[in-house]
mmCIF file of C-alpha atoms in Angstrom:
data_model
loop_
_atom_site.group_PDB
_atom_site.id
_atom_site.type_symbol
_atom_site.label_atom_id
_atom_site.label_comp_id
_atom_site.label_asym_id
_atom_site.label_seq_id
_atom_site.Cartn_x
_atom_site.Cartn_y
_atom_site.Cartn_z
ATOM 1 C CA HIS A 702 -28.679 -16.459 -13.604
ATOM 2 C CA ASN A 703 -28.086 -14.462 -16.508
ATOM 3 C CA ARG A 704 -25.167 -14.336 -17.225
ATOM 4 C CA LEU A 705 -24.211 -10.881 -18.773
ATOM 5 C CA PRO A 706 -21.007 -10.531 -19.006
ATOM 6 C CA GLN A 707 -21.758 -6.497 -18.801
ATOM 7 C CA LEU A 708 -24.062 -3.676 -17.247
ATOM 8 C CA SER A 709 -25.677 -0.800 -18.859
ATOM 9 C CA PRO A 710 -23.922 2.721 -17.765
ATOM 10 C CA ASP A 711 -28.097 3.452 -18.173
ATOM 11 C CA VAL A 712 -28.537 1.888 -15.119
ATOM 12 C CA GLY A 713 -28.315 4.879 -13.333
ATOM 13 C CA SER A 714 -30.716 6.695 -15.078
ATOM 14 C CA LEU A 715 -33.426 3.815 -12.718
ATOM 15 C CA LYS A 716 -32.663 7.247 -10.048
ATOM 16 C CA MET A 717 -35.772 5.430 -7.483
ATOM 17 C CA LEU A 718 -34.386 1.447 -8.050
ATOM 18 C CA GLN A 719 -34.015 -0.074 -4.256
ATOM 19 C CA ARG A 720 -33.218 -3.857 -5.025
ATOM 20 C CA PHE A 721 -30.768 -4.411 -7.162
ATOM 21 C CA ASN A 722 -29.069 -8.301 -7.595
ATOM 22 C CA VAL A 723 -27.296 -8.649 -10.296
ATOM 23 C CA SER A 724 -25.669 -12.255 -8.510
ATOM 24 C CA HIS A 725 -24.192 -14.898 -10.183
ATOM 25 C CA ASN A 726 -23.476 -13.329 -13.808
ATOM 26 C CA LYS A 727 -20.043 -12.395 -15.858
ATOM 27 C CA LEU A 728 -19.732 -9.812 -14.130
ATOM 28 C CA THR A 729 -16.421 -8.272 -15.153
ATOM 29 C CA THR A 730 -17.070 -4.364 -14.216
ATOM 30 C CA LEU A 731 -19.595 -2.348 -12.276
ATOM 31 C CA VAL A 732 -20.166 0.478 -13.847
ATOM 32 C CA GLU A 733 -19.772 3.810 -11.774
ATOM 33 C CA THR A 734 -22.793 5.250 -13.486
ATOM 34 C CA LEU A 735 -24.521 3.185 -10.697
ATOM 35 C CA ALA A 736 -22.992 5.333 -7.238
ATOM 36 C CA LEU A 737 -26.462 7.927 -8.627
ATOM 37 C CA LEU A 738 -28.920 5.307 -7.742
ATOM 38 C CA TYR A 739 -29.390 7.174 -4.089
ATOM 39 C CA GLU A 740 -32.133 5.283 -3.401
ATOM 40 C CA LEU A 741 -30.655 1.667 -3.393
ATOM 41 C CA GLU A 742 -30.611 0.017 -0.283
ATOM 42 C CA TYR A 743 -29.787 -3.471 -1.250
ATOM 43 C CA LEU A 744 -27.198 -4.605 -4.051
ATOM 44 C CA ASP A 745 -26.113 -8.040 -4.302
ATOM 45 C CA VAL A 746 -23.061 -8.584 -7.292
ATOM 46 C CA SER A 747 -22.024 -10.921 -5.483
ATOM 47 C CA PHE A 748 -20.507 -14.542 -7.625
ATOM 48 C CA ASN A 749 -19.402 -12.133 -10.769
ATOM 49 C CA GLU A 750 -16.371 -11.964 -12.228
ATOM 50 C CA LEU A 751 -15.060 -8.544 -11.035
ATOM 51 C CA GLU A 752 -11.489 -7.694 -9.920
ATOM 52 C CA ILE A 753 -12.524 -4.509 -8.141
ATOM 53 C CA ILE A 754 -15.850 -1.960 -6.794
ATOM 54 C CA PRO A 755 -15.723 1.407 -8.758
ATOM 55 C CA ARG A 756 -14.736 3.590 -5.212
ATOM 56 C CA GLN A 757 -18.200 6.490 -6.043
ATOM 57 C CA LEU A 758 -20.658 3.558 -5.035
ATOM 58 C CA ALA A 759 -19.281 3.918 -1.217
ATOM 59 C CA THR A 760 -20.954 7.038 -1.804
ATOM 60 C CA LEU A 761 -24.303 5.084 -1.829
ATOM 61 C CA SER A 762 -25.747 6.949 1.783
ATOM 62 C CA LYS A 763 -29.268 4.516 1.752
ATOM 63 C CA LEU A 764 -27.432 0.750 1.523
ATOM 64 C CA LYS A 765 -28.188 -1.206 3.871
ATOM 65 C CA TYR A 766 -27.097 -4.647 2.267
ATOM 66 C CA PHE A 767 -24.254 -5.275 -0.418
ATOM 67 C CA SER A 768 -22.442 -8.456 -1.029
ATOM 68 C CA VAL A 769 -19.531 -8.785 -3.205
ATOM 69 C CA GLU A 770 -18.916 -12.997 -2.377
ATOM 70 C CA GLY A 771 -17.298 -14.928 -4.871
ATOM 71 C CA ASN A 772 -15.500 -12.738 -5.988
ATOM 72 C CA SER A 773 -11.861 -11.681 -7.005
ATOM 73 C CA LEU A 774 -11.641 -9.082 -5.404
ATOM 74 C CA SER A 775 -7.962 -8.121 -6.298
ATOM 75 C CA LYS A 776 -7.629 -4.934 -4.040
ATOM 76 C CA MET A 777 -9.979 -6.555 -0.856
ATOM 77 C CA PRO A 778 -9.041 -9.079 2.118
ATOM 78 C CA THR A 779 -10.228 -12.256 1.269
ATOM 79 C CA ASP A 780 -12.401 -12.476 4.754
ATOM 80 C CA LEU A 781 -14.161 -9.043 4.166
ATOM 81 C CA ILE A 782 -15.267 -10.912 0.885
ATOM 82 C CA GLN A 783 -15.907 -14.098 2.508
ATOM 83 C CA GLN A 784 -16.665 -12.582 6.406
ATOM 84 C CA PRO A 785 -18.867 -9.024 5.628
ATOM 85 C CA SER A 786 -19.940 -6.152 7.323
ATOM 86 C CA LEU A 787 -21.257 -3.473 4.797
ATOM 87 C CA GLN A 788 -18.942 -0.501 6.859
ATOM 88 C CA ALA A 789 -16.269 -2.516 6.422
ATOM 89 C CA VAL A 790 -17.173 -3.224 2.928
ATOM 90 C CA MET A 791 -17.572 0.608 1.848
ATOM 91 C CA ASN A 792 -14.610 1.477 4.147
ATOM 92 C CA SER A 793 -12.031 -1.195 1.827
ATOM 93 C CA ILE A 794 -14.206 0.856 -1.214
ATOM 94 C CA LYS A 795 -12.821 3.879 -0.710
ATOM 95 C CA LEU A 796 -9.110 2.882 -0.067
ATOM 96 C CA GLN A 797 -9.216 0.454 -3.544
ATOM 97 C CA ASN A 798 -8.689 2.445 -5.790
ATOM 98 C CA CYS A 799 -7.403 5.262 -3.860
ATOM 99 C CA GLY A 800 -3.159 6.116 -5.928
ATOM 100 C CA THR A 801 -0.176 5.723 -5.537
ATOM 101 C CA LEU A 802 2.599 7.557 -5.039
ATOM 102 C CA LEU A 803 6.248 5.851 -5.462
ATOM 103 C CA CYS A 804 8.150 6.208 -2.046
ATOM 104 C CA GLN A 805 11.895 6.470 -3.071
ATOM 105 C CA LYS A 806 13.197 6.294 0.272
ATOM 106 C CA THR A 807 14.386 4.090 3.478
ATOM 107 C CA ARG A 808 16.462 3.251 6.247
ATOM 108 C CA LEU A 809 19.309 1.772 6.298
ATOM 109 C CA MET A 810 20.384 0.482 9.341
ATOM 110 C CA VAL A 811 24.406 -1.008 10.087
ATOM 111 C CA ILE A 812 24.137 -2.361 13.578
ATOM 112 C CA GLY A 813 26.738 -4.873 14.913
ATOM 113 C CA ASP A 814 29.938 -5.289 17.379
ATOM 114 C CA GLU A 815 32.494 -2.757 18.479
ATOM 115 C CA ARG A 816 35.613 -1.823 15.860
ATOM 116 C CA VAL A 817 34.005 -3.984 13.296
ATOM 117 C CA GLY A 818 35.204 -1.232 11.078
ATOM 118 C CA LYS A 819 30.442 -0.076 10.646
ATOM 119 C CA THR A 820 31.528 3.528 10.086
ATOM 120 C CA SER A 821 34.370 2.471 7.503
ATOM 121 C CA LEU A 822 30.947 1.198 5.716
ATOM 122 C CA VAL A 823 29.001 3.709 5.863
ATOM 123 C CA ASN A 824 31.055 6.740 5.348
ATOM 124 C CA CYS A 825 32.412 4.329 1.632
ATOM 125 C CA LEU A 826 29.175 4.090 0.910
ATOM 126 C CA LEU A 827 28.496 7.821 1.103
ATOM 127 C CA GLY A 828 32.182 8.587 -0.580
ATOM 128 C CA LYS A 829 34.227 9.455 1.832
ATOM 129 C CA LYS A 830 38.202 8.605 1.866
ATOM 130 C CA HIS A 831 39.357 5.685 4.706
ATOM 131 C CA SER A 832 41.515 6.994 7.298
ATOM 132 C CA LYS A 833 44.533 5.329 8.187
ATOM 133 C CA LYS A 834 44.207 7.574 11.059
ATOM 134 C CA ARG A 835 44.129 5.969 14.125
ATOM 135 C CA ALA A 836 42.142 10.019 15.723
ATOM 136 C CA GLU A 837 39.491 10.263 13.154
ATOM 137 C CA ASN A 838 39.154 6.359 13.176
ATOM 138 C CA LEU A 839 36.730 7.182 17.643
ATOM 139 C CA ALA A 840 33.700 4.605 18.640
ATOM 140 C CA THR A 841 30.369 5.793 17.472
ATOM 141 C CA ASP A 842 28.842 7.868 19.851
ATOM 142 C CA GLY A 843 25.280 6.242 20.040
ATOM 143 C CA ILE A 844 23.567 6.837 16.318
ATOM 144 C CA ASP A 845 25.281 9.031 13.493
ATOM 145 C CA ILE A 846 22.507 9.726 10.899
ATOM 146 C CA SER A 847 23.251 10.517 7.757
ATOM 147 C CA VAL A 848 21.647 10.523 3.937
ATOM 148 C CA TRP A 849 22.626 9.036 1.286
ATOM 149 C CA VAL A 850 21.703 9.162 -2.912
ATOM 150 C CA ASP A 851 22.119 5.910 -5.484
ATOM 151 C CA THR A 852 21.164 5.386 -8.199
ATOM 152 C CA ILE A 853 18.563 2.623 -9.476
ATOM 153 C CA PRO A 854 20.289 0.990 -11.793
ATOM 154 C CA PRO A 855 18.903 0.895 -15.157
ATOM 155 C CA SER A 856 18.235 -2.779 -15.067
ATOM 156 C CA ILE A 857 15.573 -1.639 -11.594
ATOM 157 C CA VAL A 858 13.419 1.212 -14.457
ATOM 158 C CA GLU A 859 10.637 -0.208 -15.355
ATOM 159 C CA ASN A 860 10.129 2.896 -17.832
ATOM 160 C CA ASP A 861 11.887 6.263 -18.714
ATOM 161 C CA ASN A 862 10.691 8.485 -15.461
ATOM 162 C CA PRO A 863 13.211 10.587 -14.374
ATOM 163 C CA GLU A 864 11.537 10.662 -11.172
ATOM 164 C CA LEU A 865 12.964 7.101 -10.847
ATOM 165 C CA LYS A 866 16.128 7.370 -11.592
ATOM 166 C CA GLU A 867 17.109 7.681 -7.649
ATOM 167 C CA ILE A 868 16.927 6.304 -3.564
ATOM 168 C CA THR A 869 17.513 7.970 -0.435
ATOM 169 C CA PHE A 870 18.058 6.594 2.318
ATOM 170 C CA LYS A 871 18.470 7.312 5.988
ATOM 171 C CA VAL A 872 21.422 5.725 7.049
ATOM 172 C CA TRP A 873 21.867 5.181 10.943
ATOM 173 C CA ASP A 874 24.617 3.817 12.286
ATOM 174 C CA PHE A 875 24.095 2.431 15.885
ATOM 175 C CA ALA A 876 27.389 2.534 18.475
ATOM 176 C CA GLY A 877 28.431 -1.111 18.493
ATOM 177 C CA GLN A 878 29.166 -0.633 23.079
ATOM 178 C CA ASP A 879 27.420 -3.567 24.945
ATOM 179 C CA VAL A 880 26.436 0.004 26.460
ATOM 180 C CA TYR A 881 24.230 0.772 23.820
ATOM 181 C CA TYR A 882 22.657 -2.516 22.292
ATOM 182 C CA ILE A 883 20.172 -1.745 24.610
ATOM 183 C CA THR A 884 19.042 1.285 22.818
ATOM 184 C CA HIS A 885 18.433 -0.638 19.522
ATOM 185 C CA GLN A 886 15.252 -1.555 20.880
ATOM 186 C CA PHE A 887 13.615 2.003 21.000
ATOM 187 C CA PHE A 888 14.922 2.781 16.552
ATOM 188 C CA LEU A 889 13.995 -1.097 15.619
ATOM 189 C CA SER A 890 9.991 -0.822 15.087
#
C-alpha cells in the first residue's frame, strides 16, 4: 500500500527473490526485468492500474501464485481476472501481447431465391458486362466462387500504408433453386 507509480528495473537483479507483493499501489506498467526473477513463486500485482502484463512474465516457470485481480487489463478476459487459474492467466499473457496481422480478405455470400439477379449482381461487382441474352443467363449450379478485389475508400484508410488500399472478397454465389437450399447450411459457418 505504498502508492508506488512504477517499479525500478533493478528489481530484476534480486535473483533469489521468491515472494513479491506489490498489490494496492498505483502501478500502470510492470518492468520486463521481473522475468529475470527465476526463483519467484508468489507474485501479487492485484489492485493496481495495470492495463497489460508483459509477455516475458509467462516464462517464470516456478511461479505458483499470480494475482492480477483489480486491474483494468483490457486484453485479458474479465472472468479470468476475477477467478484466475495460474495456467489460464499465463496463457492469456502469452497471447495478449502477440502481434496482429491485418487480414484484408473476407467472404461475400450471395444467397436468395432463384432468378432474382444474384449472379447479375456478382457480375456487376466483378466489372463484367450484363448480358441480356437468355442463353447466357443460365441458372447457377451449386456455387460459383470468384475473387473480387476492390479499393478501400480513403476515408476508411487510417494512414498512407499502400497495403491498406485494397480488400479482397471471395464471392460465393449460391444457387437459388429449392433443391440446393438444404446444402447452404454446410457453408454458413
